[in-house]
mmCIF file of C-alpha atoms in Angstrom:
data_model
loop_
_atom_site.group_PDB
_atom_site.id
_atom_site.type_symbol
_atom_site.label_atom_id
_atom_site.label_comp_id
_atom_site.label_asym_id
_atom_site.label_seq_id
_atom_site.Cartn_x
_atom_site.Cartn_y
_atom_site.Cartn_z
ATOM 1 C CA MET X 57 141.607 101.712 88.579
ATOM 2 C CA ASP X 58 140.471 101.023 85.165
ATOM 3 C CA ASP X 59 136.948 101.227 86.934
ATOM 4 C CA THR X 60 137.752 105.196 87.775
ATOM 5 C CA ILE X 61 138.967 106.248 84.352
ATOM 6 C CA THR X 62 136.318 104.531 82.704
ATOM 7 C CA GLU X 63 133.450 105.753 84.679
ATOM 8 C CA ARG X 64 135.162 108.922 84.147
ATOM 9 C CA LEU X 65 135.457 108.193 80.290
ATOM 10 C CA VAL X 66 131.204 107.680 80.636
ATOM 11 C CA GLU X 67 130.837 110.565 82.001
ATOM 12 C CA LEU X 68 132.548 112.654 78.899
ATOM 13 C CA GLY X 69 129.724 110.293 76.656
ATOM 14 C CA LEU X 70 131.192 107.012 75.705
ATOM 15 C CA THR X 71 129.645 103.747 76.233
ATOM 16 C CA ARG X 72 130.582 102.063 79.114
ATOM 17 C CA ASN X 73 132.098 99.112 76.237
ATOM 18 C CA GLU X 74 133.351 102.557 73.861
ATOM 19 C CA ALA X 75 135.701 103.219 77.304
ATOM 20 C CA ARG X 76 136.772 99.884 78.292
ATOM 21 C CA ALA X 77 137.638 99.226 74.447
ATOM 22 C CA TYR X 78 139.492 102.344 74.148
ATOM 23 C CA LEU X 79 141.271 101.840 77.096
ATOM 24 C CA SER X 80 142.580 99.022 75.979
ATOM 25 C CA LEU X 81 143.730 99.589 72.680
ATOM 26 C CA LEU X 82 145.658 102.853 74.489
ATOM 27 C CA ARG X 83 147.504 100.614 77.278
ATOM 28 C CA HIS X 84 148.047 97.635 74.629
ATOM 29 C CA GLY X 85 148.414 99.451 71.136
ATOM 30 C CA ARG X 86 147.102 98.388 67.611
ATOM 31 C CA ARG X 87 145.165 95.684 68.424
ATOM 32 C CA SER X 88 142.266 93.802 66.097
ATOM 33 C CA ALA X 89 138.443 93.305 66.747
ATOM 34 C CA ALA X 90 139.032 90.248 68.727
ATOM 35 C CA GLU X 91 142.262 91.504 70.344
ATOM 36 C CA VAL X 92 140.307 94.639 72.249
ATOM 37 C CA ALA X 93 137.354 91.852 73.175
ATOM 38 C CA GLU X 94 139.168 89.731 75.117
ATOM 39 C CA ALA X 95 141.076 92.371 76.682
ATOM 40 C CA ALA X 96 138.452 94.415 77.967
ATOM 41 C CA GLY X 97 136.097 91.789 78.730
ATOM 42 C CA ILE X 98 133.392 93.176 75.332
ATOM 43 C CA PRO X 99 131.328 90.585 74.667
ATOM 44 C CA ARG X 100 132.870 90.032 70.998
ATOM 45 C CA PRO X 101 129.072 91.004 69.232
ATOM 46 C CA LYS X 102 129.232 93.754 70.954
ATOM 47 C CA VAL X 103 132.925 95.425 70.312
ATOM 48 C CA TYR X 104 132.391 95.986 66.767
ATOM 49 C CA GLU X 105 129.825 98.633 67.580
ATOM 50 C CA ALA X 106 132.056 100.207 70.075
ATOM 51 C CA LEU X 107 135.406 100.306 68.080
ATOM 52 C CA ASN X 108 132.748 101.702 65.399
ATOM 53 C CA ALA X 109 131.888 104.586 66.992
ATOM 54 C CA LEU X 110 134.611 105.368 68.542
ATOM 55 C CA GLU X 111 136.523 105.771 65.372
ATOM 56 C CA ARG X 112 133.256 108.082 64.597
ATOM 57 C CA ARG X 113 134.498 109.902 67.159
ATOM 58 C CA GLY X 114 137.290 110.712 66.681
ATOM 59 C CA PHE X 115 139.215 107.987 69.286
ATOM 60 C CA VAL X 116 140.290 105.363 66.862
ATOM 61 C CA ARG X 117 141.533 105.024 63.304
ATOM 62 C CA SER X 118 141.454 101.576 62.058
ATOM 63 C CA GLY X 119 143.202 99.923 58.762
ATOM 64 C CA GLY X 120 144.900 96.902 57.137
ATOM 65 C CA GLN X 121 144.067 95.179 54.333
ATOM 66 C CA ARG X 122 143.073 90.962 55.076
ATOM 67 C CA VAL X 123 142.238 91.785 58.643
ATOM 68 C CA ARG X 124 141.047 95.149 59.822
ATOM 69 C CA ALA X 125 142.919 96.738 62.743
ATOM 70 C CA PHE X 126 143.020 98.894 65.359
ATOM 71 C CA GLU X 127 144.897 101.630 67.378
ATOM 72 C CA ALA X 128 143.888 104.964 69.604
ATOM 73 C CA VAL X 129 144.302 108.321 69.223
ATOM 74 C CA HIS X 130 146.483 110.027 72.290
ATOM 75 C CA SER X 131 144.582 111.179 74.729
ATOM 76 C CA GLU X 132 145.336 114.672 74.703
ATOM 77 C CA VAL X 133 144.343 114.978 70.485
ATOM 78 C CA ALA X 134 140.855 113.071 71.134
ATOM 79 C CA LEU X 135 139.282 114.150 74.320
ATOM 80 C CA PRO X 136 140.117 118.134 73.425
ATOM 81 C CA GLU X 137 138.679 117.463 70.047
ATOM 82 C CA TRP X 138 135.163 115.214 71.238
ATOM 83 C CA VAL X 139 134.480 117.793 73.966
ATOM 84 C CA SER X 140 134.676 120.968 71.837
ATOM 85 C CA ARG X 141 132.288 118.386 68.787
ATOM 86 C CA ARG X 142 130.111 117.951 72.244
ATOM 87 C CA ASP X 143 129.923 122.137 72.654
ATOM 88 C CA GLN X 144 128.775 122.569 68.915
ATOM 89 C CA GLU X 145 126.442 120.044 69.777
ATOM 90 C CA ARG X 146 125.060 121.015 72.397
ATOM 91 C CA LYS X 147 125.324 124.386 71.160
ATOM 92 C CA LEU X 148 123.370 122.892 67.681
ATOM 93 C CA GLU X 149 120.287 121.508 70.087
ATOM 94 C CA ALA X 150 119.388 124.528 71.473
ATOM 95 C CA GLU X 151 119.175 126.103 69.417
ATOM 96 C CA ARG X 152 116.622 123.540 67.123
ATOM 97 C CA GLU X 153 114.944 123.843 70.867
ATOM 98 C CA GLN X 154 115.165 127.287 71.758
ATOM 99 C CA ARG X 155 113.547 127.786 67.614
ATOM 100 C CA LEU X 156 110.995 124.898 68.561
ATOM 101 C CA ALA X 157 109.730 126.425 71.113
ATOM 102 C CA ASP X 158 109.714 129.835 69.556
ATOM 103 C CA GLU X 159 107.326 128.599 66.814
ATOM 104 C CA LEU X 160 104.923 126.266 69.609
ATOM 105 C CA SER X 161 103.922 129.757 71.206
ATOM 106 C CA ALA X 162 103.515 131.450 68.270
ATOM 107 C CA THR X 163 100.825 128.206 67.432
ATOM 108 C CA LEU X 164 100.043 127.045 70.867
ATOM 109 C CA PRO X 165 96.242 128.892 72.148
ATOM 110 C CA SER X 166 96.926 130.981 75.229
ATOM 111 C CA PRO X 167 95.149 129.413 78.692
ATOM 112 C CA PRO X 168 91.087 131.783 79.311
ATOM 113 C CA GLU X 169 91.784 133.238 81.749
ATOM 114 C CA PRO X 170 91.835 132.815 85.587
ATOM 115 C CA THR X 171 88.481 133.065 86.935
ATOM 116 C CA PRO X 172 89.213 135.678 90.160
ATOM 117 C CA ALA X 173 88.429 133.595 93.797
ATOM 118 C CA PRO X 174 85.857 134.736 95.588
ATOM 119 C CA ALA X 175 86.473 137.711 97.540
ATOM 120 C CA HIS X 176 85.032 136.500 101.231
ATOM 121 C CA THR X 177 85.929 133.065 102.951
ATOM 122 C CA GLU X 178 84.389 131.666 105.445
ATOM 123 C CA LEU X 179 85.415 132.483 108.956
ATOM 124 C CA ILE X 180 84.584 129.431 109.896
ATOM 125 C CA ASP X 181 83.422 125.778 108.488
ATOM 126 C CA VAL X 182 82.274 122.548 109.974
ATOM 127 C CA THR X 183 83.619 119.308 108.112
ATOM 128 C CA GLU X 184 82.319 116.086 109.363
ATOM 129 C CA GLY X 185 83.673 112.851 108.643
ATOM 130 C CA ARG X 186 87.418 111.031 109.428
ATOM 131 C CA GLU X 187 89.205 110.948 105.988
ATOM 132 C CA GLU X 188 87.636 113.898 105.074
ATOM 133 C CA THR X 189 89.349 115.601 108.611
ATOM 134 C CA ALA X 190 92.728 113.825 108.238
ATOM 135 C CA GLY X 191 92.771 115.612 104.673
ATOM 136 C CA LEU X 192 92.386 118.461 106.337
ATOM 137 C CA TYR X 193 94.454 117.907 108.461
ATOM 138 C CA GLU X 194 97.378 117.287 106.313
ATOM 139 C CA ASP X 195 96.811 120.034 103.845
ATOM 140 C CA LEU X 196 96.737 122.651 106.799
ATOM 141 C CA VAL X 197 100.100 121.039 106.974
ATOM 142 C CA ALA X 198 101.436 121.358 104.145
ATOM 143 C CA ARG X 199 100.827 124.711 103.631
ATOM 144 C CA THR X 200 102.836 125.800 106.802
ATOM 145 C CA ASN X 201 105.610 128.234 106.211
ATOM 146 C CA ARG X 202 106.724 128.772 109.850
ATOM 147 C CA THR X 203 105.003 126.395 112.683
ATOM 148 C CA VAL X 204 102.469 124.292 113.129
ATOM 149 C CA ASP X 205 101.557 123.269 117.182
ATOM 150 C CA VAL X 206 99.209 120.033 117.234
ATOM 151 C CA SER X 207 97.391 118.344 119.888
ATOM 152 C CA TYR X 208 96.207 114.335 120.132
ATOM 153 C CA ALA X 209 93.960 112.776 121.948
ATOM 154 C CA GLY X 210 93.154 109.201 122.503
ATOM 155 C CA PHE X 211 91.300 109.476 119.227
ATOM 156 C CA GLY X 212 92.788 109.684 115.904
ATOM 157 C CA VAL X 213 91.772 110.521 112.122
ATOM 158 C CA ARG X 214 94.108 109.104 109.911
ATOM 159 C CA PRO X 215 95.237 105.542 109.511
ATOM 160 C CA ARG X 216 98.807 104.181 110.693
ATOM 161 C CA GLU X 217 100.499 103.947 107.748
ATOM 162 C CA ARG X 218 100.359 108.010 107.242
ATOM 163 C CA TRP X 219 100.494 109.064 110.700
ATOM 164 C CA ALA X 220 103.999 110.927 110.835
ATOM 165 C CA ASP X 221 104.094 111.905 107.346
ATOM 166 C CA ALA X 222 102.276 115.092 107.406
ATOM 167 C CA GLU X 223 104.788 116.407 110.305
ATOM 168 C CA ARG X 224 107.877 114.528 108.411
ATOM 169 C CA GLY X 225 106.871 117.196 105.880
ATOM 170 C CA ALA X 226 106.181 119.368 107.186
ATOM 171 C CA LEU X 227 110.357 119.451 109.062
ATOM 172 C CA ASP X 228 111.852 118.610 106.397
ATOM 173 C CA ARG X 229 110.969 121.895 104.737
ATOM 174 C CA GLY X 230 112.087 124.104 108.239
ATOM 175 C CA VAL X 231 109.184 124.430 110.215
ATOM 176 C CA ARG X 232 109.310 124.634 113.339
ATOM 177 C CA VAL X 233 106.885 120.746 114.974
ATOM 178 C CA ARG X 234 105.037 120.727 118.134
ATOM 179 C CA VAL X 235 102.616 118.320 119.320
ATOM 180 C CA LEU X 236 100.848 116.992 122.853
ATOM 181 C CA PHE X 237 99.858 113.692 123.539
ATOM 182 C CA ALA X 238 97.891 113.095 125.649
ATOM 183 C CA PRO X 239 99.240 109.462 128.425
ATOM 184 C CA GLU X 240 97.237 106.653 126.812
ATOM 185 C CA LEU X 241 98.476 107.260 123.108
ATOM 186 C CA LEU X 242 103.170 106.851 124.793
ATOM 187 C CA ASP X 243 101.911 103.226 124.798
ATOM 188 C CA ASP X 244 102.149 103.056 120.932
ATOM 189 C CA PRO X 245 105.672 104.814 120.934
ATOM 190 C CA ALA X 246 104.432 105.111 116.299
ATOM 191 C CA ARG X 247 102.087 107.892 117.388
ATOM 192 C CA TRP X 248 104.863 109.991 119.096
ATOM 193 C CA ARG X 249 108.142 108.845 117.926
ATOM 194 C CA PRO X 250 108.887 109.304 114.762
ATOM 195 C CA VAL X 251 107.881 112.974 115.120
ATOM 196 C CA GLU X 252 110.702 113.046 117.685
ATOM 197 C CA GLU X 253 113.032 111.186 115.606
ATOM 198 C CA ALA X 254 112.441 113.401 112.588
ATOM 199 C CA GLY X 255 113.138 116.957 114.537
ATOM 200 C CA GLY X 256 109.739 118.344 116.151
ATOM 201 C CA ALA X 257 109.154 119.045 120.370
ATOM 202 C CA VAL X 258 106.424 116.035 122.317
ATOM 203 C CA ARG X 259 105.207 116.127 125.156
ATOM 204 C CA ILE X 260 103.006 114.890 127.114
ATOM 205 C CA SER X 261 99.452 116.939 128.496
ATOM 206 C CA ALA X 262 97.299 115.487 131.086
ATOM 207 C CA THR X 263 94.775 117.920 131.276
ATOM 208 C CA PHE X 264 94.229 119.474 127.756
ATOM 209 C CA PRO X 265 91.060 119.714 126.464
ATOM 210 C CA LEU X 266 90.683 119.338 122.670
ATOM 211 C CA LYS X 267 92.400 117.385 119.563
ATOM 212 C CA LEU X 268 93.606 120.571 117.858
ATOM 213 C CA ALA X 269 96.401 121.668 114.777
ATOM 214 C CA ILE X 270 97.492 125.756 114.468
ATOM 215 C CA ARG X 271 99.114 126.773 111.371
ATOM 216 C CA ASP X 272 101.382 129.964 111.896
ATOM 217 C CA GLY X 273 98.922 131.222 114.600
ATOM 218 C CA GLU X 274 96.977 132.117 111.347
ATOM 219 C CA GLU X 275 94.312 128.760 110.573
ATOM 220 C CA ALA X 276 93.054 126.124 113.897
ATOM 221 C CA LEU X 277 91.644 123.176 113.281
ATOM 222 C CA VAL X 278 89.600 122.499 115.934
ATOM 223 C CA VAL X 279 88.567 118.214 116.484
ATOM 224 C CA LEU X 280 85.129 116.715 118.075
ATOM 225 C CA LEU X 281 83.879 113.922 118.543
ATOM 226 C CA SER X 282 79.843 113.035 116.960
ATOM 227 C CA GLU X 283 77.325 110.562 116.727
ATOM 228 C CA ALA X 284 77.802 108.971 112.684
ATOM 229 C CA ARG X 285 75.034 108.508 111.285
ATOM 230 C CA ASP X 286 75.066 105.213 111.532
ATOM 231 C CA GLY X 287 74.894 105.835 114.817
ATOM 232 C CA GLY X 288 78.118 105.251 115.879
ATOM 233 C CA GLU X 289 81.542 108.050 116.954
ATOM 234 C CA GLY X 290 82.171 110.028 114.069
ATOM 235 C CA VAL X 291 84.088 113.258 113.923
ATOM 236 C CA ARG X 292 83.274 117.060 113.227
ATOM 237 C CA THR X 293 85.671 119.520 112.293
ATOM 238 C CA VAL X 294 85.712 122.814 112.832
ATOM 239 C CA ALA X 295 88.619 125.369 110.229
ATOM 240 C CA ILE X 296 89.231 128.647 111.619
ATOM 241 C CA ARG X 297 90.891 130.271 109.140
ATOM 242 C CA HIS X 298 90.715 134.112 110.778
ATOM 243 C CA PRO X 299 94.418 134.891 112.645
ATOM 244 C CA ASP X 300 91.910 136.800 115.546
ATOM 245 C CA LEU X 301 89.890 133.920 116.389
ATOM 246 C CA VAL X 302 93.388 132.041 116.231
ATOM 247 C CA ALA X 303 95.317 133.733 118.851
ATOM 248 C CA PRO X 304 93.013 132.455 122.350
ATOM 249 C CA LEU X 305 93.704 128.978 121.201
ATOM 250 C CA GLN X 306 96.634 129.628 120.214
ATOM 251 C CA LEU X 307 97.376 131.512 124.068
ATOM 252 C CA LEU X 308 95.500 127.542 125.301
ATOM 253 C CA PHE X 309 98.067 125.621 124.034
ATOM 254 C CA GLN X 310 100.997 127.436 124.463
ATOM 255 C CA GLN X 311 100.406 127.191 128.139
ATOM 256 C CA GLU X 312 99.614 123.622 128.026
ATOM 257 C CA TRP X 313 102.680 123.609 126.361
ATOM 258 C CA ARG X 314 105.007 125.133 129.333
ATOM 259 C CA ARG X 315 103.242 122.758 132.011
ATOM 260 C CA ALA X 316 103.740 120.029 129.473
ATOM 261 C CA ARG X 317 105.534 117.462 130.203
ATOM 262 C CA ALA X 318 108.838 115.499 127.496
ATOM 263 C CA VAL X 319 108.249 111.715 127.190
ATOM 264 C CA ASP X 320 112.015 110.849 128.806
ATOM 265 C CA THR X 321 110.590 112.878 132.342
ATOM 266 C CA SER X 322 109.028 112.009 135.238
ATOM 267 C CA PRO X 323 105.219 112.676 135.849
ATOM 268 C CA ASP X 324 105.882 115.797 138.149
ATOM 269 C CA THR X 325 108.366 117.424 136.563
ATOM 270 C CA ALA X 326 107.641 120.054 134.468
ATOM 271 C CA GLN X 327 109.552 121.680 131.122
ATOM 272 C CA GLU X 328 109.823 125.522 130.645
ATOM 273 C CA GLU X 329 109.964 126.156 127.187
#
């Protein structure tokens, strides 16, 4: 009970030591600082600080000729006066901040006029590199408002620790996320299980030919393997930014989604949307 009352007093702006000291004085009556410290479990060096603050705030009174003693002001008096004082302090602080804001608004320089965005947007753009592709994909998913459809082939572009971050972020925003995985990726549940557990829809497709991501039916990324400059395996990404060009890819994904099987079904079982 004491802990609950103490926390509520703290919510009103007292420190924890002040709250304990005040509660102790309410219960035990007039006490010296040493007696308050012992009864309330406050370190002796801290009890004077707490009691002096309580007196300034109207919660206690003190007196005595040789040994200073403290007594609590009734809560029906102290609490309303304290709340009223806090309201007044907040009002004064708000007025001070408003004056400061007005002064700064009149003093600070105005920002330069924004540079107009180019009217022309590349409808198709090609990017090379795994890290560059990972950045494009994560940006595309972050800009999704309604739906993102993704298909994963047998090669990856994102580091393992970031595999499901973008999809989980989209699901947290209320975006519908559907992901097709190649069967060989089932061997590593870390690729698909976090998406499913976060509320995404996951299916398995052995026939879908593309590594693909589609945002809101308006923008798509197609990821292809290519030869790197050092002769190794590289990644080339085609970004498509026009709904008319994205529509055939969306139709292709939708057809494959209907044919694909759920993760926990047998290979012969087809799932209809």
